[in-house]
Short mmCIF file of C-alpha atoms and ligand atoms in Angstrom, two decimals:
data_model
loop_
_atom_site.label_atom_id
_atom_site.label_comp_id
_atom_site.label_asym_id
_atom_site.label_seq_id
_atom_site.Cartn_x
_atom_site.Cartn_y
_atom_site.Cartn_z
CA MET M 145 -3.25 10.24 -4.31
CA PRO M 146 -0.75 7.52 -3.44
CA THR M 147 -1.82 4.00 -4.29
CA ILE M 148 -0.42 1.18 -2.19
CA VAL M 149 -0.87 -2.28 -3.68
CA PHE M 150 -0.56 -5.50 -1.67
CA ALA M 151 0.63 -8.26 -3.99
CA SER M 152 1.93 -11.79 -3.65
CA PRO M 153 1.01 -14.88 -5.62
CA LYS M 154 0.87 -16.82 -2.37
CA GLY M 155 -2.48 -17.15 -0.65
CA GLY M 156 -2.17 -16.70 3.09
CA ALA M 157 0.88 -14.41 2.88
CA GLY M 158 -0.92 -11.74 4.89
CA LYS M 159 -2.05 -9.36 2.12
CA SER M 160 -5.62 -8.75 3.26
CA THR M 161 -4.71 -8.57 6.94
CA SER M 162 -1.86 -6.12 6.40
CA ALA M 163 -3.93 -4.04 3.94
CA VAL M 164 -6.81 -3.63 6.40
CA VAL M 165 -4.49 -2.89 9.33
CA LEU M 166 -2.73 -0.19 7.30
CA ALA M 167 -6.02 1.31 6.08
CA CYS M 168 -7.43 1.42 9.62
CA GLU M 169 -4.31 3.05 10.99
CA LEU M 170 -4.28 5.75 8.29
CA ALA M 171 -7.99 6.36 8.93
CA ARG M 172 -7.35 6.55 12.69
CA GLN M 173 -4.82 9.30 11.98
CA GLY M 174 -7.55 11.21 10.16
CA ALA M 175 -6.81 10.45 6.52
CA ALA M 176 -9.56 9.38 4.15
CA VAL M 177 -8.67 5.95 2.76
CA THR M 178 -10.24 3.91 -0.02
CA VAL M 179 -9.56 0.19 -0.03
CA ILE M 180 -10.14 -1.52 -3.36
CA ASP M 181 -11.09 -5.11 -2.75
CA ALA M 182 -9.87 -6.72 -5.95
CA ASP M 183 -9.90 -10.27 -4.61
CA PRO M 184 -12.89 -12.22 -5.98
CA ASN M 185 -13.22 -13.80 -2.53
CA ARG M 186 -13.92 -10.30 -1.14
CA PRO M 187 -12.20 -10.61 2.24
CA VAL M 188 -12.04 -6.85 2.83
CA SER M 189 -15.71 -6.37 1.93
CA ALA M 190 -16.65 -9.08 4.43
CA TRP M 191 -14.65 -7.24 7.10
CA ALA M 192 -16.30 -3.92 6.14
CA ARG M 193 -19.79 -5.38 6.54
CA ARG M 194 -19.10 -6.05 10.22
CA PRO M 195 -19.55 -3.21 12.70
CA GLY M 196 -16.84 -0.70 13.47
CA ARG M 197 -15.41 0.28 10.10
CA PRO M 198 -13.94 3.79 10.49
CA ASP M 199 -16.03 6.49 8.78
CA ALA M 200 -12.97 7.72 6.88
CA LEU M 201 -12.46 4.27 5.34
CA GLU M 202 -14.39 3.39 2.19
CA VAL M 203 -14.31 -0.03 0.53
CA VAL M 204 -14.82 -0.44 -3.20
CA ALA M 205 -15.78 -3.99 -4.18
CA ASP M 206 -16.83 -5.86 -7.29
CA VAL M 207 -13.70 -4.83 -9.09
CA THR M 208 -12.73 -6.95 -12.07
CA GLU M 209 -9.98 -7.11 -14.63
CA GLU M 210 -11.99 -4.68 -16.77
CA THR M 211 -12.68 -2.15 -14.01
CA VAL M 212 -9.63 -2.23 -11.73
CA ILE M 213 -7.75 0.64 -13.42
CA ASP M 214 -10.87 2.86 -13.42
CA ALA M 215 -11.48 1.95 -9.78
CA ILE M 216 -7.92 2.92 -8.81
CA GLU M 217 -7.95 6.16 -10.82
CA GLY M 218 -11.38 7.13 -9.47
CA ALA M 219 -10.35 6.44 -5.89
CA ALA M 220 -7.01 8.21 -6.28
CA ALA M 221 -8.84 11.34 -7.45
CA ARG M 222 -10.90 11.53 -4.23
CA ALA M 223 -8.96 9.87 -1.40
CA PRO M 224 -5.54 10.78 0.04
CA PHE M 225 -4.71 7.06 0.25
CA VAL M 226 -5.76 4.18 -1.97
CA ILE M 227 -4.99 0.64 -0.86
CA VAL M 228 -5.51 -2.31 -3.19
CA ASP M 229 -5.95 -5.85 -1.91
CA LEU M 230 -5.37 -8.52 -4.54
CA GLU M 231 -5.96 -12.22 -4.81
CA GLY M 232 -3.06 -14.62 -4.44
CA THR M 233 -2.52 -15.48 -8.09
CA ALA M 234 -0.88 -13.94 -11.11
CA SER M 235 -3.68 -12.37 -13.14
CA LEU M 236 -4.31 -9.37 -15.35
CA THR M 237 -6.03 -7.69 -12.40
CA VAL M 238 -2.82 -8.05 -10.40
CA ALA M 239 -0.68 -6.77 -13.29
CA TYR M 240 -2.95 -3.76 -13.88
CA ALA M 241 -3.01 -2.84 -10.19
CA ILE M 242 0.79 -3.04 -9.99
CA SER M 243 1.04 -0.81 -13.06
CA ARG M 244 -0.82 1.93 -11.14
CA ALA M 245 1.03 1.53 -7.80
CA ASP M 246 3.11 4.16 -6.02
CA LEU M 247 4.27 1.39 -3.70
CA VAL M 248 3.85 -2.36 -3.93
CA VAL M 249 4.03 -4.13 -0.58
CA ILE M 250 4.87 -7.82 -0.90
CA PRO M 251 3.84 -9.64 2.26
CA SER M 252 5.79 -12.80 2.99
CA GLN M 253 6.14 -15.09 5.94
CA GLY M 254 9.76 -15.48 6.89
CA SER M 255 10.56 -18.84 5.33
CA GLN M 256 12.59 -19.71 2.27
CA LEU M 257 9.55 -21.27 0.59
CA ASP M 258 7.52 -18.11 1.10
CA ALA M 259 10.41 -15.98 -0.07
CA ALA M 260 10.42 -17.88 -3.37
CA GLU M 261 6.77 -16.88 -3.86
CA ALA M 262 7.57 -13.27 -2.97
CA ALA M 263 10.34 -13.36 -5.57
CA LYS M 264 7.68 -14.15 -8.20
CA ALA M 265 5.88 -10.96 -7.24
CA VAL M 266 9.13 -9.03 -7.62
CA LYS M 267 9.58 -10.51 -11.10
CA LEU M 268 6.11 -9.39 -12.12
CA ILE M 269 6.74 -5.88 -10.76
CA ARG M 270 9.97 -5.67 -12.76
CA GLN M 271 8.13 -6.74 -15.91
CA GLN M 272 5.58 -4.00 -15.30
CA GLU M 273 8.39 -1.49 -14.77
CA ARG M 274 9.73 -2.37 -18.19
CA ALA M 275 6.32 -2.44 -19.84
CA PHE M 276 5.42 1.02 -18.51
CA ALA M 277 8.97 2.43 -18.54
CA ARG M 278 8.69 3.71 -14.98
CA ARG M 279 10.04 2.78 -11.58
CA ILE M 280 7.51 1.07 -9.31
CA PRO M 281 8.74 1.24 -5.70
CA HIS M 282 8.28 -2.04 -3.90
CA ALA M 283 9.30 -3.71 -0.67
CA VAL M 284 8.86 -7.02 1.11
CA LEU M 285 6.86 -7.03 4.35
CA PHE M 286 7.58 -9.92 6.67
CA THR M 287 4.34 -11.10 8.24
CA ARG M 288 3.31 -13.28 11.14
CA THR M 289 6.72 -12.87 12.75
CA SER M 290 7.43 -13.40 16.41
CA ALA M 291 7.35 -10.29 18.58
CA ALA M 292 9.83 -11.94 20.93
CA ILE M 293 12.53 -13.54 18.78
CA ARG M 294 14.44 -12.55 15.67
CA PRO M 295 15.10 -15.80 13.83
CA ARG M 296 18.34 -16.13 11.87
CA THR M 297 16.45 -17.40 8.82
CA LEU M 298 14.54 -14.15 8.60
CA GLN M 299 17.75 -12.11 8.66
CA HIS M 300 19.19 -14.39 5.99
CA ILE M 301 16.15 -14.01 3.73
CA ARG M 302 16.17 -10.24 4.23
CA GLY M 303 19.83 -10.21 3.18
CA GLU M 304 19.06 -12.25 0.06
CA PHE M 305 16.30 -9.88 -1.02
CA GLU M 306 18.53 -6.88 -0.42
CA ALA M 307 21.31 -8.48 -2.45
CA HIS M 308 18.83 -8.57 -5.34
CA GLY M 309 17.90 -4.94 -4.88
CA VAL M 310 14.62 -5.59 -3.08
CA PRO M 311 14.31 -3.76 0.22
CA ALA M 312 12.38 -5.24 3.10
CA LEU M 313 10.46 -3.01 5.47
CA GLN M 314 12.11 -2.69 8.88
CA THR M 315 8.68 -3.08 10.44
CA GLN M 316 7.26 -6.58 10.44
CA MET M 317 3.65 -7.60 10.90
CA GLN M 318 3.94 -9.63 14.05
CA GLU M 319 1.79 -12.66 14.67
CA ARG M 320 -0.97 -11.01 16.71
CA GLU M 321 -4.36 -12.28 17.77
CA ALA M 322 -5.73 -8.76 17.29
CA PHE M 323 -4.91 -8.84 13.57
CA ARG M 324 -7.04 -11.97 13.22
CA ALA M 325 -9.77 -10.75 15.56
CA ILE M 326 -10.69 -7.66 13.52
CA PHE M 327 -11.88 -10.03 10.78
CA SER M 328 -14.11 -11.87 13.27
CA PHE M 329 -15.47 -8.94 15.27
CA GLY M 330 -15.12 -6.16 12.69
CA GLY M 331 -13.65 -2.73 13.35
CA THR M 332 -10.07 -1.91 14.18
CA VAL M 333 -7.42 -2.92 16.68
CA GLU M 334 -8.51 0.12 18.75
CA SER M 335 -12.18 -0.87 18.75
CA LEU M 336 -11.52 -4.46 19.93
CA ASN M 337 -12.47 -5.35 23.47
CA ALA M 338 -9.38 -5.85 25.65
CA GLY M 339 -11.33 -8.45 27.62
CA GLN M 340 -11.84 -10.53 24.49
CA VAL M 341 -8.50 -10.13 22.72
CA SER M 342 -5.08 -9.97 24.31
CA GLY M 343 -2.08 -7.91 23.27
CA LEU M 344 -4.01 -4.96 21.85
CA GLU M 345 -1.38 -2.41 22.78
CA GLY M 346 1.40 -4.32 21.08
CA ALA M 347 -0.74 -4.73 17.97
CA ALA M 348 -1.59 -1.01 17.93
CA ARG M 349 2.10 -0.13 18.23
CA ASN M 350 2.90 -2.52 15.38
CA ALA M 351 0.20 -0.97 13.18
CA ARG M 352 1.50 2.55 13.86
CA ALA M 353 5.09 1.61 13.05
CA PHE M 354 3.96 -0.08 9.84
CA ALA M 355 1.92 2.92 8.68
CA ALA M 356 4.73 5.35 9.57
CA GLU M 357 7.24 3.38 7.53
CA VAL M 358 4.90 3.11 4.53
CA VAL M 359 4.17 6.85 4.60
CA GLY M 360 7.91 7.51 4.86
CA MET M 361 8.57 5.37 1.78
CA LEU M 362 5.86 7.20 -0.17
CA ARG M 363 7.37 10.54 0.82
CA GLN M 364 10.77 9.41 -0.37
CA SER M 365 9.50 8.33 -3.76
CA ARG M 366 7.07 11.26 -4.26
CA PRO M 367 8.61 14.09 -2.23
CA ALA M 368 6.54 16.91 -3.69
CA GLU M 369 3.12 15.31 -3.47
CA ALA M 370 3.26 13.36 -0.21
CA ALA M 371 5.17 16.01 1.79
N1 ADP S 7 0.02 -10.49 11.41
C1 ADP S 7 -0.82 -11.53 11.57
N2 ADP S 7 -1.08 -12.01 12.81
C2 ADP S 7 -1.93 -13.05 12.96
N3 ADP S 7 -2.53 -13.70 11.97
C3 ADP S 7 -2.31 -13.26 10.70
C4 ADP S 7 -1.45 -12.16 10.44
N4 ADP S 7 -1.42 -11.95 9.10
C5 ADP S 7 -2.22 -12.89 8.56
N5 ADP S 7 -2.77 -13.69 9.51
C6 ADP S 7 -3.66 -14.82 9.30
O1 ADP S 7 -3.11 -15.62 8.24
C7 ADP S 7 -4.11 -16.04 7.34
C8 ADP S 7 -3.84 -15.48 5.94
O2 ADP S 7 -3.83 -14.06 6.01
P1 ADP S 7 -4.47 -13.17 4.84
O3 ADP S 7 -4.28 -11.77 5.26
O4 ADP S 7 -5.83 -13.63 4.52
O5 ADP S 7 -3.47 -13.53 3.64
P2 ADP S 7 -3.67 -13.27 2.05
O6 ADP S 7 -4.59 -12.10 1.91
O7 ADP S 7 -2.29 -13.00 1.55
O8 ADP S 7 -4.24 -14.53 1.48
C9 ADP S 7 -5.43 -15.57 7.93
O9 ADP S 7 -5.96 -16.61 8.68
C10 ADP S 7 -5.02 -14.41 8.83
O10 ADP S 7 -5.91 -14.27 9.92
MG1 MG S 8 -6.30 -11.94 0.84
#
């Protein structure tokens, strides 16, 4: 079923964090989710080895350039949601994953320098659209933003992307300790200990809004299947 690919040539853009947060939130809502860890550094697999991974969330690792398409097709045949986490480079693995995506999420921190890297991801997506003669829905996700302030630069960058026909998600991944902590302690925002990590409620709200917007975008692009 729908495949959501997190892509950006920039390391540290927030791909793995946002991918795991989305997967956990979909699993919390009761959907079976398969995360394909296609980054040779295996950040999602390392998270999954810690305690607290939701039962409905499966991680497929050891995916290579040769196996990524099979991995995506296999997962899509069994799970309602497939999420692909990629490494921060341009590679054949990245190109293949994008070619199979129902939605490509391009995480980017809200600076002009990061936006330039996100624009490279957009270029690659557009090449894949031409190569496969199909539309590949995609959107920028601003990450590590402030929950308190809405910087002008971010609005400016959003406007620039939109002027080039690239939508940005309304929901941003705010800079939240909880989104870091799940990689240290394992599990989900909900399973973290409120005594150890602050701001859990805000993080949970953020995760829900993010998942709702992603599901809404999938529905829009595949009305019959995702309805
Ligand atoms: N929303 C967020 N809130 C707090 N820290 C974040 C957030 N998103 C990413 N980070 C941190 O930023 C760094 C890079 O994030 P990561 O998800 O690994 O990026 P990528 O997968 O694109 O390389 C990590 O240290 C991660 O903990
Ligand atoms: Mg990563």
